[in-house]
Coordinates of C-alpha atoms in Angstrom, one line a residue:
M1 CA 19.4 1.5 -4.1
E2 CA 20.3 3.2 -7.3
H3 CA 17.7 1.3 -9.3
Y4 CA 15.0 2.4 -6.8
V5 CA 15.8 6.0 -7.6
I6 CA 15.5 5.3 -11.3
Y7 CA 12.2 3.6 -10.9
F8 CA 11.0 6.4 -8.7
F9 CA 11.6 9.2 -11.2
I10 CA 10.3 7.2 -14.2
T11 CA 7.1 6.5 -12.3
L12 CA 6.8 10.1 -11.2
F13 CA 7.2 11.4 -14.7
F14 CA 4.7 9.1 -16.4
S15 CA 2.2 9.2 -13.5
T16 CA 2.1 13.0 -13.8
F17 CA 1.9 13.0 -17.5
F18 CA -0.8 10.4 -17.9
A19 CA -2.9 11.8 -14.9
M20 CA -3.2 15.0 -16.9
G21 CA -5.2 13.1 -19.4
G22 CA -7.3 11.3 -16.8
V23 CA -5.7 7.8 -17.5
G24 CA -3.2 5.7 -15.7
S25 CA 0.4 5.3 -16.6
A26 CA 0.5 1.5 -16.5
I27 CA 0.4 1.4 -20.3
A28 CA 3.8 3.1 -20.4
L29 CA 5.4 1.5 -17.3
V30 CA 4.5 -2.1 -18.3
S31 CA 6.7 -1.5 -21.4
I32 CA 9.5 0.4 -19.8
F33 CA 10.2 -1.6 -16.6
P34 CA 11.1 -4.8 -18.4
M35 CA 13.7 -2.8 -20.4
L36 CA 15.3 -1.9 -17.1
G37 CA 15.6 -5.6 -16.2
L38 CA 12.4 -6.2 -14.2
N39 CA 10.5 -9.5 -14.8
F40 CA 7.3 -9.1 -16.7
N41 CA 5.1 -10.6 -13.9
P42 CA 6.0 -8.2 -11.1
T43 CA 6.1 -5.4 -13.7
R44 CA 2.4 -5.9 -14.4
A45 CA 1.6 -6.0 -10.7
L46 CA 3.6 -2.8 -10.0
A47 CA 2.1 -1.0 -13.0
L48 CA -1.4 -1.8 -11.9
F49 CA -0.8 -0.5 -8.4
V50 CA 0.8 2.6 -9.8
N51 CA -2.4 3.1 -11.8
T52 CA -4.5 2.8 -8.7
S53 CA -2.3 5.3 -6.7
S54 CA -1.9 7.9 -9.4
T55 CA -5.6 8.0 -10.4
F56 CA -7.2 7.6 -7.0
S57 CA -6.7 11.2 -6.0
A58 CA -8.1 12.4 -9.3
S59 CA -11.2 10.2 -8.9
V60 CA -11.8 11.6 -5.4
M61 CA -11.5 15.1 -6.6
N62 CA -13.8 14.6 -9.5
F63 CA -16.4 13.1 -7.2
Y64 CA -16.3 15.9 -4.7
R65 CA -16.3 18.5 -7.4
G66 CA -19.6 17.1 -8.7
V67 CA -18.3 16.5 -12.2
L68 CA -18.5 12.7 -12.0
D69 CA -21.7 11.1 -13.4
F70 CA -21.8 8.2 -11.0
K71 CA -24.8 6.5 -12.8
F72 CA -22.8 6.6 -16.1
A73 CA -19.6 5.3 -14.5
L74 CA -21.2 2.5 -12.4
P75 CA -21.7 0.0 -15.3
L76 CA -18.0 0.3 -16.2
V77 CA -16.9 -0.1 -12.6
I78 CA -19.1 -3.3 -12.2
A79 CA -17.8 -4.8 -15.4
V80 CA -14.1 -4.1 -14.8
L81 CA -14.3 -5.3 -11.2
I82 CA -15.5 -8.6 -12.4
S83 CA -13.3 -9.0 -15.5
T84 CA -9.9 -7.6 -14.6
P85 CA -9.2 -10.3 -11.9
I86 CA -10.3 -12.9 -14.4
G87 CA -7.8 -11.6 -16.9
A88 CA -5.0 -11.4 -14.3
Y89 CA -5.7 -15.0 -13.3
L90 CA -5.7 -16.3 -16.8
S91 CA -2.4 -14.5 -17.6
Q92 CA -0.4 -17.1 -15.6
F93 CA -1.4 -19.8 -18.1
V94 CA -0.4 -17.8 -21.2
N95 CA 3.1 -17.8 -22.6
H96 CA 5.0 -14.6 -21.9
K97 CA 6.0 -14.1 -25.5
I98 CA 2.3 -14.2 -26.5
L99 CA 1.5 -11.7 -23.8
M100 CA 4.3 -9.4 -25.0
W101 CA 2.9 -9.5 -28.5
M102 CA -0.6 -8.9 -27.1
L103 CA 0.8 -5.8 -25.3
V104 CA 2.4 -4.6 -28.6
I105 CA -0.9 -4.9 -30.4
F106 CA -2.7 -3.3 -27.5
L107 CA -0.3 -0.3 -27.6
L108 CA -0.7 0.1 -31.3
I109 CA -4.5 -0.1 -31.2
S110 CA -4.6 2.4 -28.2
A111 CA -2.3 4.8 -30.0
T112 CA -4.3 4.6 -33.2
M113 CA -7.6 5.2 -31.4
M114 CA -6.2 8.1 -29.4
L115 CA -5.7 9.9 -32.7
F116 CA -9.5 10.1 -32.9
Y117 CA -9.8 11.3 -29.3
K118 CA -10.9 14.8 -30.2
R119 CA -12.7 14.1 -33.4
E120 CA -16.4 13.8 -33.8
A121 CA -18.2 10.7 -32.8
K122 CA -18.8 8.1 -35.5
T123 CA -22.2 7.2 -34.1
K124 CA -24.6 8.2 -31.3
Y125 CA -25.2 4.8 -29.8
T126 CA -25.3 5.5 -26.0
K127 CA -27.2 2.6 -24.6
T128 CA -26.2 1.5 -21.1
W129 CA -25.6 -2.1 -21.9
I130 CA -22.7 -1.2 -24.2
L131 CA -20.8 0.1 -21.2
Y132 CA -20.9 -3.3 -19.6
V133 CA -19.6 -4.9 -22.8
I134 CA -16.8 -2.4 -23.2
G135 CA -15.9 -2.6 -19.5
F136 CA -15.8 -6.4 -19.4
S137 CA -13.9 -6.8 -22.7
V138 CA -11.3 -4.2 -21.9
G139 CA -11.1 -5.5 -18.3
I140 CA -10.1 -9.0 -19.5
I141 CA -7.3 -7.6 -21.7
S142 CA -6.2 -5.1 -19.0
G143 CA -5.9 -7.8 -16.4
M144 CA -3.9 -10.0 -18.6
L145 CA -1.5 -7.3 -19.8
G146 CA -1.2 -5.3 -16.5
V147 CA -2.6 -2.1 -18.0
G148 CA -5.5 0.0 -16.7
G149 CA -7.4 0.1 -20.0
G150 CA -8.3 3.7 -19.9
A151 CA -6.4 4.5 -23.1
L152 CA -8.7 2.0 -24.9
I153 CA -12.0 2.7 -23.1
M154 CA -11.9 6.4 -23.5
P155 CA -11.6 6.5 -27.4
L156 CA -14.3 3.8 -27.6
L157 CA -16.8 5.9 -25.6
I158 CA -16.1 9.0 -27.7
L159 CA -16.4 7.1 -31.0
L160 CA -19.8 5.7 -29.8
G161 CA -21.1 9.2 -29.1
F162 CA -20.7 9.6 -25.4
D163 CA -19.9 13.0 -24.1
A164 CA -16.1 13.5 -24.0
K165 CA -15.8 15.2 -20.6
K166 CA -18.3 12.8 -19.0
A167 CA -16.4 9.9 -20.4
A168 CA -13.0 11.2 -19.2
Y169 CA -14.3 11.7 -15.6
A170 CA -15.9 8.2 -15.7
V171 CA -12.8 6.5 -17.0
S172 CA -10.6 8.3 -14.3
F173 CA -13.0 6.9 -11.7
V174 CA -13.0 3.4 -13.2
I175 CA -9.2 2.9 -13.4
P176 CA -8.5 2.6 -9.6
F177 CA -11.1 -0.2 -9.4
S178 CA -9.9 -2.1 -12.4
S179 CA -6.2 -1.8 -11.5
L180 CA -6.6 -2.7 -7.8
G181 CA -8.7 -5.8 -8.6
A182 CA -6.1 -7.2 -11.0
F183 CA -3.2 -6.2 -8.7
L184 CA -4.7 -8.2 -5.8
T185 CA -5.0 -11.2 -8.2
Y186 CA -1.4 -11.0 -9.3
L187 CA -0.3 -11.1 -5.7
Q188 CA -1.5 -14.7 -5.5
F189 CA 1.2 -15.9 -7.9
V190 CA 3.8 -13.1 -8.2
K191 CA 6.7 -12.6 -5.8
M192 CA 6.6 -8.9 -4.9
D193 CA 9.5 -6.6 -4.0
W194 CA 7.6 -4.6 -1.4
L195 CA 10.3 -1.9 -1.1
L196 CA 10.0 -1.3 -4.9
L197 CA 6.2 -1.2 -4.6
A198 CA 6.4 1.4 -1.9
D199 CA 8.9 3.4 -4.0
V200 CA 6.8 3.6 -7.1
T201 CA 3.6 4.1 -5.1
V202 CA 5.0 7.3 -3.5
A203 CA 6.1 8.5 -6.9
A204 CA 2.6 7.8 -8.3
L205 CA 0.9 9.6 -5.5
I206 CA 3.1 12.6 -6.0
G207 CA 2.4 12.5 -9.7
G208 CA -1.4 12.5 -9.0
I209 CA -0.9 15.6 -6.8
F210 CA 1.1 17.4 -9.4
R211 CA -1.8 16.8 -11.9
W212 CA -3.7 19.3 -9.8

């Protein structure tokens, strides 16, 4: 039972921390859980469900507060709903070492792009079709790696000239959809520790509440 306690508090910490920025914590957990001895396949599934749990409450609150631009978020939601399950399904045919290297590259790119998070946009291209392209592309990668993709979508939207606050609310709304779709796909070929899933889910929900 000791390892359940460890997973609980790690999930609680990162879910709270990342929820403050409107993004899911899967990007951190998918890297940390394997260090604790968890297999990479269930790690991705767990991290995705944690993303869904920790950001769902924030999404609901944003919706009822009237700060969410649903028309703006809808193209991203549609794109990730289609693409993340595809990415998750394809991941079972890719060598784990390749996926790990892809994760390292994803983390480096995300970290680099987040440095530009509060800087001025590089362009003012705000056409709707680009939202579908971003959502679909990031969704494929997110599904394969078991991360929500918010840390990559958010800087891209800002750099393209979309309003930062509107983008943050939209990304927070998108993450539960993208993560849940990929999680359900992983369940088709991953053996799940349901007790551990319940453990980290409770921690993620508490983290989402702490965010408020």
